[in-house]
Amino acid sequence: MGIEDSLPSGVLLTTVEKISGYARAGSLWPATFGLACCSIEMMAVGAGRFDSARFGMEIFRASPRQADLMIVAGRVSQKMAPVLRQIYDQMPDPKWVLSMGVCASSGGMFNNYAIVQGVDHVVPVDMYLPGCPPRPEMLLDAFIKLQDKIRDAKLGVNRDQQITALEDEAMDATPTSDMTGLLR
């Protein structure tokens, strides 16, 4: 009563995009970029209690040339921003960036000249993880959501069109400074 019983002659049809997305999502190799207290929570995710290996992230890479996911954990200073960009540029394509913590996402409580007010000013960010610092469970949830995003990604010309459409959508969005919410 398994899947092989419902398939005619044991044939399963899919696309190259689906197989490639499935393989990429299940074998992410993160490059650590721990800059502050969020990095302690990121280290906990690799330990036995939370065990990121269950999600295909077996080992954190120290070399950007072996990594395809950059986790920016903590505040980014103006002096560190060029280093962050250089490491991002050294990563092979396709690559993804996860901004971990409120300091990496928006500068946090450090609203001054020395701290970059959001890592998205330096590198394109695929996933934002709020919190100060975010719990390891939140990071695992972000991994799962990022894997879903990677699994649905297009390839080749279709990917270029998808990226262009997403960039146009982001440019047409209401700026954060014009949004109203609970804090205004």
PDB file of C-alpha atoms in Angstrom:
ATOM      1  CA  MET A   1       0.000   0.000   0.000  1.00  0.00           C
ATOM      2  CA  GLY A   2       2.955   2.297  -0.601  1.00  0.00           C
ATOM      3  CA  ILE A   3       3.633   4.750  -3.390  1.00  0.00           C
ATOM      4  CA  GLU A   4       4.879   1.956  -5.650  1.00  0.00           C
ATOM      5  CA  ASP A   5       1.381   0.416  -5.710  1.00  0.00           C
ATOM      6  CA  SER A   6      -0.248   3.598  -6.967  1.00  0.00           C
ATOM      7  CA  LEU A   7       2.315   4.228  -9.742  1.00  0.00           C
ATOM      8  CA  PRO A   8       1.736   2.626 -13.138  1.00  0.00           C
ATOM      9  CA  SER A   9       4.655   0.270 -13.849  1.00  0.00           C
ATOM     10  CA  GLY A  10       6.772   1.987 -11.199  1.00  0.00           C
ATOM     11  CA  VAL A  11       7.205   5.166 -13.291  1.00  0.00           C
ATOM     12  CA  LEU A  12       7.262   8.532 -11.555  1.00  0.00           C
ATOM     13  CA  LEU A  13       7.277  11.754 -13.565  1.00  0.00           C
ATOM     14  CA  THR A  14       8.664  15.049 -12.311  1.00  0.00           C
ATOM     15  CA  THR A  15      10.715  17.991 -13.552  1.00  0.00           C
ATOM     16  CA  VAL A  16      14.400  18.753 -13.262  1.00  0.00           C
ATOM     17  CA  GLU A  17      13.490  21.862 -11.254  1.00  0.00           C
ATOM     18  CA  LYS A  18      11.664  19.770  -8.648  1.00  0.00           C
ATOM     19  CA  ILE A  19      14.499  17.242  -8.286  1.00  0.00           C
ATOM     20  CA  SER A  20      17.127  19.980  -8.139  1.00  0.00           C
ATOM     21  CA  GLY A  21      15.108  21.972  -5.588  1.00  0.00           C
ATOM     22  CA  TYR A  22      14.621  18.879  -3.450  1.00  0.00           C
ATOM     23  CA  ALA A  23      18.365  18.110  -3.500  1.00  0.00           C
ATOM     24  CA  ARG A  24      19.394  21.719  -2.787  1.00  0.00           C
ATOM     25  CA  ALA A  25      16.934  22.128   0.061  1.00  0.00           C
ATOM     26  CA  GLY A  26      18.095  18.929   1.725  1.00  0.00           C
ATOM     27  CA  SER A  27      21.801  19.693   1.619  1.00  0.00           C
ATOM     28  CA  LEU A  28      22.362  23.262   2.785  1.00  0.00           C
ATOM     29  CA  TRP A  29      25.867  24.016   4.033  1.00  0.00           C
ATOM     30  CA  PRO A  30      25.790  27.151   6.166  1.00  0.00           C
ATOM     31  CA  ALA A  31      28.684  29.572   6.482  1.00  0.00           C
ATOM     32  CA  THR A  32      28.788  31.005   9.959  1.00  0.00           C
ATOM     33  CA  PHE A  33      29.052  34.722  10.384  1.00  0.00           C
ATOM     34  CA  GLY A  34      28.499  35.069  14.118  1.00  0.00           C
ATOM     35  CA  LEU A  35      29.062  38.652  15.219  1.00  0.00           C
ATOM     36  CA  ALA A  36      27.319  38.965  18.585  1.00  0.00           C
ATOM     37  CA  CYS A  37      25.064  37.223  21.089  1.00  0.00           C
ATOM     38  CA  CYS A  38      22.891  35.668  18.345  1.00  0.00           C
ATOM     39  CA  SER A  39      25.830  33.493  17.375  1.00  0.00           C
ATOM     40  CA  ILE A  40      25.566  31.621  20.701  1.00  0.00           C
ATOM     41  CA  GLU A  41      22.018  30.596  19.760  1.00  0.00           C
ATOM     42  CA  MET A  42      23.245  29.644  16.285  1.00  0.00           C
ATOM     43  CA  MET A  43      25.920  27.411  17.828  1.00  0.00           C
ATOM     44  CA  ALA A  44      23.270  25.728  19.968  1.00  0.00           C
ATOM     45  CA  VAL A  45      21.406  24.692  16.819  1.00  0.00           C
ATOM     46  CA  GLY A  46      24.390  22.598  15.743  1.00  0.00           C
ATOM     47  CA  ALA A  47      24.602  20.854  19.120  1.00  0.00           C
ATOM     48  CA  GLY A  48      22.896  17.626  20.078  1.00  0.00           C
ATOM     49  CA  ARG A  49      19.774  19.094  21.656  1.00  0.00           C
ATOM     50  CA  PHE A  50      18.534  20.857  18.527  1.00  0.00           C
ATOM     51  CA  ASP A  51      20.594  18.940  15.928  1.00  0.00           C
ATOM     52  CA  SER A  52      20.425  20.830  12.641  1.00  0.00           C
ATOM     53  CA  ALA A  53      21.751  17.671  10.930  1.00  0.00           C
ATOM     54  CA  ARG A  54      18.156  16.401  10.851  1.00  0.00           C
ATOM     55  CA  PHE A  55      17.461  19.103   8.266  1.00  0.00           C
ATOM     56  CA  GLY A  56      20.462  18.450   6.026  1.00  0.00           C
ATOM     57  CA  MET A  57      22.752  21.070   7.612  1.00  0.00           C
ATOM     58  CA  GLU A  58      25.293  18.626   8.885  1.00  0.00           C
ATOM     59  CA  ILE A  59      28.257  20.926   9.310  1.00  0.00           C
ATOM     60  CA  PHE A  60      28.874  24.650   9.511  1.00  0.00           C
ATOM     61  CA  ARG A  61      31.509  25.648   6.981  1.00  0.00           C
ATOM     62  CA  ALA A  62      34.364  28.002   7.798  1.00  0.00           C
ATOM     63  CA  SER A  63      35.216  28.499   4.135  1.00  0.00           C
ATOM     64  CA  PRO A  64      32.751  30.539   2.046  1.00  0.00           C
ATOM     65  CA  ARG A  65      33.710  28.525  -1.037  1.00  0.00           C
ATOM     66  CA  GLN A  66      32.102  25.433   0.489  1.00  0.00           C
ATOM     67  CA  ALA A  67      28.922  27.105   1.745  1.00  0.00           C
ATOM     68  CA  ASP A  68      25.660  28.074   0.110  1.00  0.00           C
ATOM     69  CA  LEU A  69      23.834  29.629   3.083  1.00  0.00           C
ATOM     70  CA  MET A  70      25.172  32.593   5.041  1.00  0.00           C
ATOM     71  CA  ILE A  71      23.695  33.103   8.491  1.00  0.00           C
ATOM     72  CA  VAL A  72      24.416  36.658   9.622  1.00  0.00           C
ATOM     73  CA  ALA A  73      23.968  36.450  13.400  1.00  0.00           C
ATOM     74  CA  GLY A  74      24.280  39.752  15.223  1.00  0.00           C
ATOM     75  CA  ARG A  75      25.020  43.391  14.555  1.00  0.00           C
ATOM     76  CA  VAL A  76      27.120  44.377  11.544  1.00  0.00           C
ATOM     77  CA  SER A  77      29.463  47.310  12.026  1.00  0.00           C
ATOM     78  CA  GLN A  78      30.454  49.651   9.211  1.00  0.00           C
ATOM     79  CA  LYS A  79      33.979  48.194   9.302  1.00  0.00           C
ATOM     80  CA  MET A  80      32.653  44.627   9.057  1.00  0.00           C
ATOM     81  CA  ALA A  81      30.285  45.329   6.138  1.00  0.00           C
ATOM     82  CA  PRO A  82      32.963  45.089   3.383  1.00  0.00           C
ATOM     83  CA  VAL A  83      34.213  41.809   4.875  1.00  0.00           C
ATOM     84  CA  LEU A  84      30.661  40.453   4.924  1.00  0.00           C
ATOM     85  CA  ARG A  85      30.223  41.418   1.254  1.00  0.00           C
ATOM     86  CA  GLN A  86      33.536  39.822   0.305  1.00  0.00           C
ATOM     87  CA  ILE A  87      32.576  36.539   1.967  1.00  0.00           C
ATOM     88  CA  TYR A  88      29.190  36.658   0.235  1.00  0.00           C
ATOM     89  CA  ASP A  89      30.864  37.229  -3.134  1.00  0.00           C
ATOM     90  CA  GLN A  90      33.168  34.236  -2.554  1.00  0.00           C
ATOM     91  CA  MET A  91      30.239  31.858  -2.029  1.00  0.00           C
ATOM     92  CA  PRO A  92      29.249  29.772  -5.074  1.00  0.00           C
ATOM     93  CA  ASP A  93      25.858  30.221  -6.715  1.00  0.00           C
ATOM     94  CA  PRO A  94      23.113  29.546  -5.827  1.00  0.00           C
ATOM     95  CA  LYS A  95      23.475  31.143  -2.408  1.00  0.00           C
ATOM     96  CA  TRP A  96      21.084  32.270   0.274  1.00  0.00           C
ATOM     97  CA  VAL A  97      21.314  34.663   3.239  1.00  0.00           C
ATOM     98  CA  LEU A  98      19.485  34.390   6.566  1.00  0.00           C
ATOM     99  CA  SER A  99      19.498  37.511   8.743  1.00  0.00           C
ATOM    100  CA  MET A 100      19.373  36.319  12.353  1.00  0.00           C
ATOM    101  CA  GLY A 101      18.276  38.670  15.105  1.00  0.00           C
ATOM    102  CA  VAL A 102      16.927  42.167  15.217  1.00  0.00           C
ATOM    103  CA  CYS A 103      20.423  43.711  15.077  1.00  0.00           C
ATOM    104  CA  ALA A 104      21.260  42.043  11.761  1.00  0.00           C
ATOM    105  CA  SER A 105      17.791  42.694  10.357  1.00  0.00           C
ATOM    106  CA  SER A 106      17.371  46.370  11.281  1.00  0.00           C
ATOM    107  CA  GLY A 107      20.256  47.547  13.456  1.00  0.00           C
ATOM    108  CA  GLY A 108      18.310  46.775  16.627  1.00  0.00           C
ATOM    109  CA  MET A 109      18.843  49.076  19.568  1.00  0.00           C
ATOM    110  CA  PHE A 110      22.099  50.350  18.052  1.00  0.00           C
ATOM    111  CA  ASN A 111      20.807  53.311  16.073  1.00  0.00           C
ATOM    112  CA  ASN A 112      24.141  55.052  15.533  1.00  0.00           C
ATOM    113  CA  TYR A 113      26.768  55.755  12.905  1.00  0.00           C
ATOM    114  CA  ALA A 114      28.864  52.652  13.643  1.00  0.00           C
ATOM    115  CA  ILE A 115      26.235  49.956  12.997  1.00  0.00           C
ATOM    116  CA  VAL A 116      24.707  49.070   9.621  1.00  0.00           C
ATOM    117  CA  GLN A 117      20.946  49.524   9.936  1.00  0.00           C
ATOM    118  CA  GLY A 118      20.079  46.195   8.350  1.00  0.00           C
ATOM    119  CA  VAL A 119      22.332  43.698   6.624  1.00  0.00           C
ATOM    120  CA  ASP A 120      20.163  44.016   3.509  1.00  0.00           C
ATOM    121  CA  HIS A 121      22.099  47.219   2.787  1.00  0.00           C
ATOM    122  CA  VAL A 122      25.164  45.001   2.204  1.00  0.00           C
ATOM    123  CA  VAL A 123      23.875  41.669   0.830  1.00  0.00           C
ATOM    124  CA  PRO A 124      20.479  40.499  -0.455  1.00  0.00           C
ATOM    125  CA  VAL A 125      18.587  38.725   2.329  1.00  0.00           C
ATOM    126  CA  ASP A 126      16.284  35.763   1.683  1.00  0.00           C
ATOM    127  CA  MET A 127      14.918  35.233   5.198  1.00  0.00           C
ATOM    128  CA  TYR A 128      14.644  37.490   8.249  1.00  0.00           C
ATOM    129  CA  LEU A 129      14.576  35.974  11.726  1.00  0.00           C
ATOM    130  CA  PRO A 130      13.398  38.403  14.453  1.00  0.00           C
ATOM    131  CA  GLY A 131      14.263  38.256  18.112  1.00  0.00           C
ATOM    132  CA  CYS A 132      16.869  39.431  20.561  1.00  0.00           C
ATOM    133  CA  PRO A 133      18.347  36.865  20.501  1.00  0.00           C
ATOM    134  CA  PRO A 134      16.095  34.441  18.634  1.00  0.00           C
ATOM    135  CA  ARG A 135      15.720  31.009  20.212  1.00  0.00           C
ATOM    136  CA  PRO A 136      17.293  27.980  18.506  1.00  0.00           C
ATOM    137  CA  GLU A 137      13.789  26.663  17.777  1.00  0.00           C
ATOM    138  CA  MET A 138      13.102  29.842  15.820  1.00  0.00           C
ATOM    139  CA  LEU A 139      16.276  29.304  13.786  1.00  0.00           C
ATOM    140  CA  LEU A 140      15.218  25.745  12.997  1.00  0.00           C
ATOM    141  CA  ASP A 141      11.827  27.050  11.880  1.00  0.00           C
ATOM    142  CA  ALA A 142      13.585  29.592   9.642  1.00  0.00           C
ATOM    143  CA  PHE A 143      15.670  26.744   8.176  1.00  0.00           C
ATOM    144  CA  ILE A 144      12.501  24.830   7.332  1.00  0.00           C
ATOM    145  CA  LYS A 145      10.864  27.874   5.735  1.00  0.00           C
ATOM    146  CA  LEU A 146      14.020  28.630   3.754  1.00  0.00           C
ATOM    147  CA  GLN A 147      14.116  25.010   2.572  1.00  0.00           C
ATOM    148  CA  ASP A 148      10.533  25.392   1.336  1.00  0.00           C
ATOM    149  CA  LYS A 149      11.560  28.532  -0.536  1.00  0.00           C
ATOM    150  CA  ILE A 150      14.569  26.764  -2.080  1.00  0.00           C
ATOM    151  CA  ARG A 151      12.475  23.727  -3.009  1.00  0.00           C
ATOM    152  CA  ASP A 152      10.122  25.959  -5.032  1.00  0.00           C
ATOM    153  CA  ALA A 153      12.888  27.959  -6.751  1.00  0.00           C
ATOM    154  CA  LYS A 154      13.105  27.978 -10.538  1.00  0.00           C
ATOM    155  CA  LEU A 155      16.149  27.209 -12.678  1.00  0.00           C
ATOM    156  CA  GLY A 156      17.891  28.990 -15.574  1.00  0.00           C
ATOM    157  CA  VAL A 157      15.905  31.616 -17.464  1.00  0.00           C
ATOM    158  CA  ASN A 158      12.869  30.915 -15.300  1.00  0.00           C
ATOM    159  CA  ARG A 159      14.937  31.791 -12.214  1.00  0.00           C
ATOM    160  CA  ASP A 160      16.033  35.081 -13.738  1.00  0.00           C
ATOM    161  CA  GLN A 161      12.399  35.955 -14.463  1.00  0.00           C
ATOM    162  CA  GLN A 162      11.400  34.919 -10.931  1.00  0.00           C
ATOM    163  CA  ILE A 163      14.132  37.089  -9.381  1.00  0.00           C
ATOM    164  CA  THR A 164      13.166  40.073 -11.549  1.00  0.00           C
ATOM    165  CA  ALA A 165       9.496  39.698 -10.581  1.00  0.00           C
ATOM    166  CA  LEU A 166      10.372  39.473  -6.867  1.00  0.00           C
ATOM    167  CA  GLU A 167      12.648  42.528  -7.085  1.00  0.00           C
ATOM    168  CA  ASP A 168       9.925  44.537  -8.865  1.00  0.00           C
ATOM    169  CA  GLU A 169       7.422  43.490  -6.204  1.00  0.00           C
ATOM    170  CA  ALA A 170       9.827  44.566  -3.443  1.00  0.00           C
ATOM    171  CA  MET A 171      10.448  47.934  -5.091  1.00  0.00           C
ATOM    172  CA  ASP A 172       6.701  48.582  -5.404  1.00  0.00           C
ATOM    173  CA  ALA A 173       6.031  47.697  -1.755  1.00  0.00           C
ATOM    174  CA  THR A 174       5.233  50.354   0.818  1.00  0.00           C
ATOM    175  CA  PRO A 175       8.415  51.586   2.536  1.00  0.00           C
ATOM    176  CA  THR A 176       8.746  50.543   6.152  1.00  0.00           C
ATOM    177  CA  SER A 177       8.910  54.185   7.250  1.00  0.00           C
ATOM    178  CA  ASP A 178       5.428  54.793   5.764  1.00  0.00           C
ATOM    179  CA  MET A 179       3.834  51.778   7.438  1.00  0.00           C
ATOM    180  CA  THR A 180       1.627  52.187  10.475  1.00  0.00           C
ATOM    181  CA  GLY A 181       1.281  49.585  13.130  1.00  0.00           C
ATOM    182  CA  LEU A 182       1.229  48.935  16.827  1.00  0.00           C
ATOM    183  CA  LEU A 183       4.255  51.095  17.590  1.00  0.00           C
ATOM    184  CA  ARG A 184       3.068  54.275  15.863  1.00  0.00           C
TER     185      ARG A 184
END
